[in-house]
Every structure is written in structure tokens, then in C-alpha cells.
DNA sequence: TCTTGACCTAAAGTTAGGTTTAGAAATTAC
DNA sequence: GTAATTTCTAAACCTAACTTTAGGTCAAGA
């Protein structure tokens, strides 16, 4: 086998720790774009290992797949990303992470306040601040305090 | 209407900001247990407002409904919870939150290290530490690095 | 060559946390 | 007393992020 035939999906799965089905799913979501060999099978570059690694890390940081897709668009399309390219977009992740930590710490401080005052049920409690609420966790519809649709 | 007839589900929904359907769902998940009036309709105590408030807050902190159910079991079953009871279980939340913040901060530090070394694809990268991975976000099956089922 | 094992697609299933819908019964308002 | 609200149950639907299944093709080794 020649050096530049690329990785088959199974090999990529083994190297990244991802399931084969997950890699196909990521392709469907536009996160990765392999080419096809003569028989129609997917072939990947070695740089794609790094790309998927980035996807996994960004997920841990709470980014959704569409968000990750956007971030990855910042990579150069015309050449294999360099370490510097990766450092650049990782810096963006760092900002995102800082924000999440910040939100949680504010939440914690508010909880401390509420433990003190026992106001758990009061609408004016800071824990009900809509800014801190919703869209931070999980999936599916959420219409929480102040997030309800108009009508 | 007598004082102690209890709240109807719609009233509870208005006071908590939750959807009626969500309240019924929480009941199905064992988070709240109303009684029924003669006509079979749900009736709630005013203390349940506080109970649902706690549920919402705990959700923001990233607890799942089963986890919240466990926490709520620590409340006294034989009487209406006092402010002190609520303070006690809120303290448990605080511990949970501290842990989450800790994890995120460690993640951030590791990212800094990786930005420095560009090791994004190396299995030895600290960002791949299984302890930090999985079960922290979102729903659905996740078999990530080291989390794969045996066979 | 033949036989595994890897790969393909499309569609359906899964989980969490709910919402929506439908048709019927209870309550409330006038 | 009747109309308008609420509430009831059960079942289907929703999203995100995948996995599983079914039925068929490709590739590699003996």
C-alpha cells in the first residue's frame, strides 16, 4: 500500500477513540470531509485525527456540533492546518471556557446568598436571573422563567 | 373556597413559571407528589412552589432529574420542610457546583498547556484524561475514549 | 478464488427533558 | 343552567448526538 492512500474509517476510529458511526455522523454534520476511493469508501488524511481530537475537546467544553463546525471554518481550507493554526482556534475555545466558568461562579455566589436568606421561592432571587438560565445545558425545548415564547 | 384546598396545577405553573406539562412530567419522574381532589385533579401545597424552585435551580447547576430526585429524598417526609431543611440540601448543591467548576478549571489549564505544546492529537495529552470526560454534558449514548462497553 | 472482515447507505432506535395533541371530564364564571 | 376554562390521560412528537440494524458491497489474505 502506498504511503498516501489515506486512512480508512476504521483506522481513524482506532486512532481517535471515536466510534465509526460517530465519524460518519460528524461528516453528515459537516465537521469533516473525507474523499472517496475507487470503491466508494471514505479515506481520511492524517490531519483529520487532529481535527477530530479538536471536536472531542470542544465538546467537553460544552460546544454543540454546529458551533464546532463554525469554529472549524476558521481553519485554512487550502492547506493542512499547522500547529499555529490549531493554537489560534484553541484560543477561541479558551474564551468560551472562561465564560462558562464565570457563569458557574456567579451562580455559586448567588446560591450562597440564597442559602443565607432562604429565599428559594422568591421571584426576585438572583438565581432566577434569566441571563443565567436556559440554553446552557442539555437538549430539547426549554421554556423557563422568562424564556417562554410570546403568545 | 377554603384556605387549605391547595393549589391547582395551573396556579402552581403560574407561580413557578413552569409549564403545566413540565410539572406533570416531574411528577412522573418522582420529583413531586400532589394529592387528588374528589374530581381527580391534582392539588399542591404551597411548599411545592419551593420544591419546584429547587428543581429548577439544581437543573441550572447541571444535575439530572434522577439526581435531583435523590437529593430531594433528604428532605423530611413527615412534615413541611423548613428554611433550614432547604439550606441543608442547598449546601449539597454547593458541593456539586464546586466540583464542576473545579473540573472546568482543570480543563482550562490543560488547554493552556496544549496550546503551548500543540499536542492536540497525542493520546497522552491531558485533555484526554477519561476522568474529565463524558457524562458531563448532554444526553444520549456516549462511548468516548475509555468509556466504550467491554465487548 | 474464496472467505472473512471492513465498509456502504438508509432508516429506525435511544436518552433526557419536555411539548403537543386528542378527546373526555371537572370547575368556574355568568 | 349553560358556556367557557381547566384539568385529565395516553400517546405521539421534538432536539441533540449518536448507535443499531438490515441488507448489500469492497478489500485483503490464504
Tab-separated table of C-alpha atoms (C1' of nucleotides) in Angstrom:
chain	number	residue	atom	x	y	z
A	1	UNK	CA	0.000	0.000	0.000
A	2	UNK	CA	1.312	3.381	-0.990
A	3	UNK	CA	2.042	5.984	1.635
A	4	UNK	CA	-0.609	8.465	0.555
A	5	UNK	CA	-3.671	6.274	0.195
A	6	UNK	CA	-5.134	7.756	3.344
A	7	UNK	CA	-6.748	6.221	6.375
A	8	UNK	CA	-9.859	4.049	6.232
A	9	UNK	CA	-12.626	4.959	8.631
A	10	UNK	CA	-11.845	2.067	10.950
A	11	UNK	CA	-8.239	3.149	11.291
A	12	UNK	CA	-9.313	6.693	12.049
A	13	UNK	CA	-11.738	5.363	14.633
A	14	UNK	CA	-8.982	3.412	16.349
A	15	UNK	CA	-6.643	6.376	16.380
A	16	UNK	CA	-9.189	8.817	17.773
A	17	UNK	CA	-11.139	6.505	20.032
A	18	UNK	CA	-14.366	7.502	18.315
A	19	UNK	CA	-16.931	5.030	17.038
A	20	UNK	CA	-17.101	4.551	13.293
A	21	UNK	CA	-20.735	5.579	13.397
A	22	UNK	CA	-19.826	8.799	15.179
A	23	UNK	CA	-17.301	9.708	12.490
A	24	UNK	CA	-19.907	9.208	9.782
A	25	UNK	CA	-22.317	11.270	11.809
A	26	UNK	CA	-19.808	14.102	12.096
A	27	UNK	CA	-19.425	14.037	8.356
A	28	UNK	CA	-23.193	14.373	7.972
A	29	UNK	CA	-22.980	17.396	10.275
A	30	UNK	CA	-20.280	18.967	8.154
A	31	UNK	CA	-17.427	18.597	10.621
A	32	UNK	CA	-15.161	16.544	8.420
A	33	UNK	CA	-14.935	15.853	4.694
A	34	UNK	CA	-13.132	12.723	3.574
A	35	UNK	CA	-12.671	11.828	-0.065
A	36	UNK	CA	-13.764	8.531	-1.560
A	37	UNK	CA	-11.597	5.856	-3.109
A	38	UNK	CA	-12.472	3.985	-6.293
A	39	UNK	CA	-14.746	1.612	-4.417
A	40	UNK	CA	-16.666	4.420	-2.720
A	41	UNK	CA	-15.068	4.029	0.699
A	42	UNK	CA	-14.095	7.020	2.814
A	43	UNK	CA	-10.439	7.942	3.042
A	44	UNK	CA	-9.004	10.403	5.557
A	45	UNK	CA	-5.830	12.428	5.902
A	46	UNK	CA	-3.706	12.072	8.977
A	47	UNK	CA	-4.527	15.698	9.764
A	48	UNK	CA	-8.099	14.570	10.327
A	49	UNK	CA	-7.025	12.818	13.522
A	50	UNK	CA	-6.196	16.197	14.915
A	51	UNK	CA	-9.425	17.643	13.584
A	52	UNK	CA	-11.500	15.036	15.380
A	53	UNK	CA	-9.440	15.463	18.514
A	54	UNK	CA	-10.357	19.084	18.434
A	55	UNK	CA	-14.023	18.187	18.028
A	56	UNK	CA	-13.905	15.998	21.108
A	57	UNK	CA	-12.180	18.597	23.201
A	58	UNK	CA	-14.547	21.328	22.117
A	59	UNK	CA	-17.449	19.086	23.068
A	60	UNK	CA	-16.110	18.713	26.552
A	61	UNK	CA	-16.132	22.451	26.749
A	62	UNK	CA	-19.814	22.443	26.017
A	63	UNK	CA	-19.853	23.477	22.365
A	64	UNK	CA	-22.575	21.996	20.189
A	65	UNK	CA	-21.666	20.384	16.900
A	66	UNK	CA	-22.954	23.334	14.853
A	67	UNK	CA	-20.837	25.638	16.979
A	68	UNK	CA	-17.799	23.475	16.460
A	69	UNK	CA	-18.461	23.489	12.749
A	70	UNK	CA	-18.338	27.276	12.782
A	71	UNK	CA	-15.093	27.318	14.693
A	72	UNK	CA	-13.506	24.851	12.307
A	73	UNK	CA	-14.362	27.107	9.394
A	74	UNK	CA	-11.613	29.376	10.652
A	75	UNK	CA	-9.033	26.810	9.665
A	76	UNK	CA	-7.362	27.354	6.284
A	77	UNK	CA	-9.182	25.399	3.620
A	78	UNK	CA	-6.388	25.330	1.107
A	79	UNK	CA	-3.702	23.578	3.129
A	80	UNK	CA	-3.128	21.249	6.035
A	81	UNK	CA	-3.516	23.207	9.276
A	82	UNK	CA	-0.276	23.955	11.061
A	83	UNK	CA	0.218	23.736	14.815
A	84	UNK	CA	-0.093	27.507	14.835
A	85	UNK	CA	-3.492	27.274	13.143
A	86	UNK	CA	-4.629	24.951	15.909
A	87	UNK	CA	-3.265	27.222	18.578
A	88	UNK	CA	-5.248	30.070	17.103
A	89	UNK	CA	-8.585	28.372	17.238
A	90	UNK	CA	-7.847	26.824	20.608
A	91	UNK	CA	-7.560	30.329	21.942
A	92	UNK	CA	-11.183	30.809	20.942
A	93	UNK	CA	-12.107	27.771	22.986
A	94	UNK	CA	-10.303	29.194	25.924
A	95	UNK	CA	-12.506	32.283	25.793
A	96	UNK	CA	-15.614	30.154	25.649
A	97	UNK	CA	-14.448	28.146	28.620
A	98	UNK	CA	-13.634	31.237	30.627
A	99	UNK	CA	-17.171	32.381	30.071
A	100	UNK	CA	-18.658	29.141	31.292
A	101	UNK	CA	-16.539	29.160	34.401
A	102	UNK	CA	-17.575	32.705	35.046
A	103	UNK	CA	-21.257	31.882	34.783
A	104	UNK	CA	-20.938	28.977	37.169
A	105	UNK	CA	-19.040	31.026	39.696
A	106	UNK	CA	-21.676	33.714	39.622
A	107	UNK	CA	-24.285	31.024	40.105
A	108	UNK	CA	-22.368	29.717	43.075
A	109	UNK	CA	-22.162	33.110	44.681
A	110	UNK	CA	-25.884	33.568	44.220
A	111	UNK	CA	-26.544	30.210	45.789
A	112	UNK	CA	-24.507	31.247	48.785
A	113	UNK	CA	-26.682	34.324	49.063
A	114	UNK	CA	-29.819	32.213	48.862
A	115	UNK	CA	-28.606	29.743	51.430
A	116	UNK	CA	-28.268	32.706	53.709
A	117	UNK	CA	-31.642	34.226	53.010
A	118	UNK	CA	-33.712	31.137	52.340
A	119	UNK	CA	-35.485	32.946	49.510
A	120	UNK	CA	-35.621	29.944	47.235
A	121	UNK	CA	-39.161	30.702	46.185
A	122	UNK	CA	-38.941	34.417	45.591
A	123	UNK	CA	-39.074	35.663	42.008
A	124	UNK	CA	-36.573	38.344	42.900
A	125	UNK	CA	-33.981	35.755	43.848
A	126	UNK	CA	-30.888	36.212	41.732
A	127	UNK	CA	-30.918	32.546	40.884
A	128	UNK	CA	-33.861	33.282	38.642
A	129	UNK	CA	-31.962	35.790	36.592
A	130	UNK	CA	-32.885	34.819	33.046
A	131	UNK	CA	-29.403	35.689	31.847
A	132	UNK	CA	-28.031	32.771	33.736
A	133	UNK	CA	-30.763	30.419	32.698
A	134	UNK	CA	-31.528	28.095	29.846
A	135	UNK	CA	-29.593	27.078	26.789
A	136	UNK	CA	-26.651	26.191	28.981
A	137	UNK	CA	-27.408	22.509	29.382
A	138	UNK	CA	-28.927	19.585	27.640
A	139	UNK	CA	-31.148	19.351	24.670
A	140	UNK	CA	-34.762	19.687	23.787
A	141	UNK	CA	-37.179	22.543	24.274
A	142	UNK	CA	-36.912	24.655	27.411
A	143	UNK	CA	-39.287	27.418	28.236
A	144	UNK	CA	-38.065	28.537	31.601
A	145	UNK	CA	-38.829	31.676	33.525
A	146	UNK	CA	-38.929	34.492	31.053
A	147	UNK	CA	-37.937	32.307	28.158
A	148	UNK	CA	-41.484	31.476	27.175
A	149	UNK	CA	-42.495	32.230	23.596
A	150	UNK	CA	-44.540	35.410	23.132
A	151	UNK	CA	-48.076	34.228	22.542
B	1	UNK	CA	-63.047	28.298	48.605
B	2	UNK	CA	-61.466	27.173	51.833
B	3	UNK	CA	-57.916	28.091	52.699
B	4	UNK	CA	-56.492	24.593	52.639
B	5	UNK	CA	-57.863	23.272	49.350
B	6	UNK	CA	-54.418	23.505	47.797
B	7	UNK	CA	-53.190	24.878	44.503
B	8	UNK	CA	-54.400	23.610	41.157
B	9	UNK	CA	-51.705	22.740	38.652
B	10	UNK	CA	-52.296	25.892	36.631
B	11	UNK	CA	-51.806	28.076	39.660
B	12	UNK	CA	-48.605	26.282	40.548
B	13	UNK	CA	-47.441	26.731	36.977
B	14	UNK	CA	-48.073	30.456	37.143
B	15	UNK	CA	-46.246	30.787	40.443
B	16	UNK	CA	-43.185	28.845	39.373
B	17	UNK	CA	-43.005	29.835	35.726
B	18	UNK	CA	-43.001	26.194	34.709
B	19	UNK	CA	-45.291	24.759	32.059
B	20	UNK	CA	-48.161	22.642	33.278
B	21	UNK	CA	-46.820	19.794	31.177
B	22	UNK	CA	-43.435	20.090	32.860
B	23	UNK	CA	-44.987	19.816	36.306
B	24	UNK	CA	-46.839	16.674	35.306
B	25	UNK	CA	-43.609	15.345	33.866
B	26	UNK	CA	-41.747	15.990	37.094
B	27	UNK	CA	-44.415	14.065	38.926
B	28	UNK	CA	-43.905	11.140	36.572
B	29	UNK	CA	-40.203	11.345	37.403
B	30	UNK	CA	-40.929	11.228	41.110
B	31	UNK	CA	-39.897	14.787	41.918
B	32	UNK	CA	-43.222	15.907	43.361
B	33	UNK	CA	-46.309	14.161	44.710
B	34	UNK	CA	-49.575	16.080	44.749
B	35	UNK	CA	-52.774	14.638	46.120
B	36	UNK	CA	-56.011	14.414	44.168
B	37	UNK	CA	-59.276	16.138	44.912
B	38	UNK	CA	-62.692	14.480	44.636
B	39	UNK	CA	-62.780	15.062	40.883
B	40	UNK	CA	-59.341	13.535	40.349
B	41	UNK	CA	-57.482	16.799	39.802
B	42	UNK	CA	-54.029	17.414	41.240
B	43	UNK	CA	-53.731	19.663	44.260
B	44	UNK	CA	-50.460	21.054	45.589
B	45	UNK	CA	-49.235	22.545	48.822
B	46	UNK	CA	-47.683	25.959	48.845
B	47	UNK	CA	-44.435	24.316	49.915
B	48	UNK	CA	-44.333	22.700	46.496
B	49	UNK	CA	-43.548	26.063	44.940
B	50	UNK	CA	-40.293	25.997	46.817
B	51	UNK	CA	-39.728	22.405	45.871
B	52	UNK	CA	-40.059	23.163	42.178
B	53	UNK	CA	-37.876	26.218	42.549
B	54	UNK	CA	-35.216	23.987	43.940
B	55	UNK	CA	-35.615	21.657	40.994
B	56	UNK	CA	-35.071	24.498	38.557
B	57	UNK	CA	-32.027	25.781	40.349
B	58	UNK	CA	-30.482	22.344	40.627
B	59	UNK	CA	-31.009	21.899	36.900
B	60	UNK	CA	-29.051	25.018	36.181
B	61	UNK	CA	-26.257	23.502	38.161
B	62	UNK	CA	-26.229	20.572	35.828
B	63	UNK	CA	-27.997	17.953	37.929
B	64	UNK	CA	-30.154	15.467	36.086
B	65	UNK	CA	-33.703	14.835	37.228
B	66	UNK	CA	-32.835	11.472	38.803
B	67	UNK	CA	-30.037	13.168	40.707
B	68	UNK	CA	-32.363	15.875	41.890
B	69	UNK	CA	-34.829	13.233	42.977
B	70	UNK	CA	-32.134	11.678	45.154
B	71	UNK	CA	-31.259	14.991	46.705
B	72	UNK	CA	-34.891	15.725	47.471
B	73	UNK	CA	-35.175	12.439	49.334
B	74	UNK	CA	-33.093	14.047	52.042
B	75	UNK	CA	-35.966	16.338	52.887
B	76	UNK	CA	-38.171	15.250	55.787
B	77	UNK	CA	-41.133	13.272	54.515
B	78	UNK	CA	-43.329	13.701	57.537
B	79	UNK	CA	-43.546	17.496	57.656
B	80	UNK	CA	-43.302	20.621	55.559
B	81	UNK	CA	-39.621	21.426	55.012
B	82	UNK	CA	-38.326	24.368	56.982
B	83	UNK	CA	-35.957	27.014	55.620
B	84	UNK	CA	-33.222	25.180	57.480
B	85	UNK	CA	-34.054	21.971	55.618
B	86	UNK	CA	-33.642	23.840	52.373
B	87	UNK	CA	-30.382	25.347	53.488
B	88	UNK	CA	-29.098	21.902	54.269
B	89	UNK	CA	-29.745	20.433	50.884
B	90	UNK	CA	-28.617	23.598	49.140
B	91	UNK	CA	-25.265	23.044	50.754
B	92	UNK	CA	-25.116	19.760	48.871
B	93	UNK	CA	-25.697	21.638	45.664
B	94	UNK	CA	-22.885	23.948	46.505
B	95	UNK	CA	-20.517	20.994	46.755
B	96	UNK	CA	-21.664	19.699	43.407
B	97	UNK	CA	-21.162	23.081	41.842
B	98	UNK	CA	-17.705	23.447	43.316
B	99	UNK	CA	-16.790	20.179	41.735
B	100	UNK	CA	-17.983	21.252	38.321
B	101	UNK	CA	-16.104	24.487	38.491
B	102	UNK	CA	-13.021	22.614	39.529
B	103	UNK	CA	-13.256	20.266	36.597
B	104	UNK	CA	-13.673	23.100	34.150
B	105	UNK	CA	-10.725	24.967	35.564
B	106	UNK	CA	-8.520	21.927	35.286
B	107	UNK	CA	-9.717	21.551	31.709
B	108	UNK	CA	-8.797	25.138	31.043
B	109	UNK	CA	-5.328	24.730	32.456
B	110	UNK	CA	-4.799	21.673	30.330
B	111	UNK	CA	-5.930	23.536	27.278
B	112	UNK	CA	-3.384	26.199	28.022
B	113	UNK	CA	-0.760	23.505	28.172
B	114	UNK	CA	-1.922	22.100	24.870
B	115	UNK	CA	-1.988	25.484	23.211
B	116	UNK	CA	1.621	25.683	24.222
B	117	UNK	CA	2.663	22.267	23.041
B	118	UNK	CA	0.360	21.753	20.081
B	119	UNK	CA	-0.147	18.134	21.143
B	120	UNK	CA	-3.835	18.051	20.233
B	121	UNK	CA	-3.544	14.636	18.669
B	122	UNK	CA	-1.451	12.817	21.235
B	123	UNK	CA	-3.122	10.186	23.377
B	124	UNK	CA	-1.002	11.283	26.303
B	125	UNK	CA	-2.454	14.781	26.181
B	126	UNK	CA	-4.086	15.585	29.488
B	127	UNK	CA	-7.206	16.690	27.692
B	128	UNK	CA	-7.886	13.050	27.007
B	129	UNK	CA	-7.939	12.124	30.629
B	130	UNK	CA	-11.002	9.913	30.908
B	131	UNK	CA	-11.744	11.294	34.361
B	132	UNK	CA	-12.592	14.599	32.826
B	133	UNK	CA	-14.578	13.157	30.003
B	134	UNK	CA	-18.100	12.037	29.323
B	135	UNK	CA	-21.289	12.221	31.294
B	136	UNK	CA	-20.740	15.888	31.897
B	137	UNK	CA	-22.864	17.217	29.054
B	138	UNK	CA	-25.912	16.496	27.001
B	139	UNK	CA	-27.902	13.379	26.602
B	140	UNK	CA	-27.865	10.160	24.686
B	141	UNK	CA	-25.268	7.467	24.494
B	142	UNK	CA	-21.634	8.441	24.670
B	143	UNK	CA	-18.847	5.995	24.340
B	144	UNK	CA	-15.838	8.223	24.429
B	145	UNK	CA	-12.212	7.357	24.947
B	146	UNK	CA	-12.080	4.638	27.503
B	147	UNK	CA	-15.810	4.667	28.060
B	148	UNK	CA	-16.556	2.013	25.480
B	149	UNK	CA	-18.506	-1.013	26.702
B	150	UNK	CA	-16.433	-4.132	27.307
B	151	UNK	CA	-17.118	-6.405	24.350
C	1	DT	C1'	-10.685	-17.923	-5.692
C	2	DC	C1'	-12.940	-17.753	-1.869
C	3	DT	C1'	-13.811	-16.173	2.510
C	4	DT	C1'	-13.585	-13.167	6.045
C	5	DG	C1'	-13.657	-8.673	7.822
C	6	DA	C1'	-14.277	-3.830	6.872
C	7	DC	C1'	-17.288	-0.654	4.684
C	8	DC	C1'	-21.553	1.279	2.439
C	9	DT	C1'	-26.496	3.509	2.881
C	10	DA	C1'	-30.877	4.383	4.802
C	11	DA	C1'	-33.861	4.106	8.338
C	12	DA	C1'	-35.153	3.311	12.865
C	13	DG	C1'	-33.982	3.278	17.841
C	14	DT	C1'	-32.076	5.631	22.177
C	15	DT	C1'	-31.796	9.132	26.079
C	16	DA	C1'	-33.144	13.370	28.520
C	17	DG	C1'	-36.332	16.579	29.208
C	18	DG	C1'	-40.082	18.101	27.832
C	19	DT	C1'	-44.244	19.673	24.481
C	20	DT	C1'	-48.301	18.747	21.663
C	21	DT	C1'	-52.472	16.623	20.549
C	22	DA	C1'	-56.930	14.484	21.127
C	23	DG	C1'	-60.938	13.501	23.331
C	24	DA	C1'	-63.228	13.442	27.655
C	25	DA	C1'	-64.434	15.050	32.420
C	26	DA	C1'	-64.322	18.573	36.112
C	27	DT	C1'	-64.587	23.528	37.565
C	28	DT	C1'	-65.607	28.131	37.353
C	29	DA	C1'	-67.996	32.155	35.690
C	30	DC	C1'	-72.091	34.309	34.393
D	1	DG	C1'	-78.168	26.093	33.828
D	2	DT	C1'	-75.062	26.644	30.499
D	3	DA	C1'	-70.786	28.258	28.495
D	4	DA	C1'	-66.009	28.815	28.973
D	5	DT	C1'	-61.888	27.292	31.398
D	6	DT	C1'	-59.074	23.906	33.410
D	7	DT	C1'	-57.731	19.654	34.014
D	8	DC	C1'	-57.400	14.700	32.963
D	9	DT	C1'	-54.840	10.598	30.435
D	10	DA	C1'	-52.333	8.413	26.901
D	11	DA	C1'	-49.702	8.591	23.181
D	12	DA	C1'	-47.080	10.817	19.757
D	13	DC	C1'	-43.660	14.264	18.676
D	14	DC	C1'	-39.294	17.152	19.405
D	15	DT	C1'	-33.953	18.033	19.668
D	16	DA	C1'	-29.083	16.562	20.110
D	17	DA	C1'	-25.875	13.328	19.458
D	18	DC	C1'	-25.303	9.161	18.433
D	19	DT	C1'	-25.966	3.760	17.921
D	20	DT	C1'	-28.138	-0.203	15.892
D	21	DT	C1'	-29.982	-2.840	12.308
D	22	DA	C1'	-30.617	-4.647	7.768
D	23	DG	C1'	-29.152	-5.787	3.507
D	24	DG	C1'	-25.567	-5.331	0.348
D	25	DT	C1'	-20.574	-4.143	-1.456
D	26	DC	C1'	-15.424	-3.856	-1.141
D	27	DA	C1'	-10.822	-5.333	0.078
D	28	DA	C1'	-7.313	-8.289	1.853
D	29	DG	C1'	-5.294	-12.667	2.980
D	30	DA	C1'	-4.646	-17.808	2.483
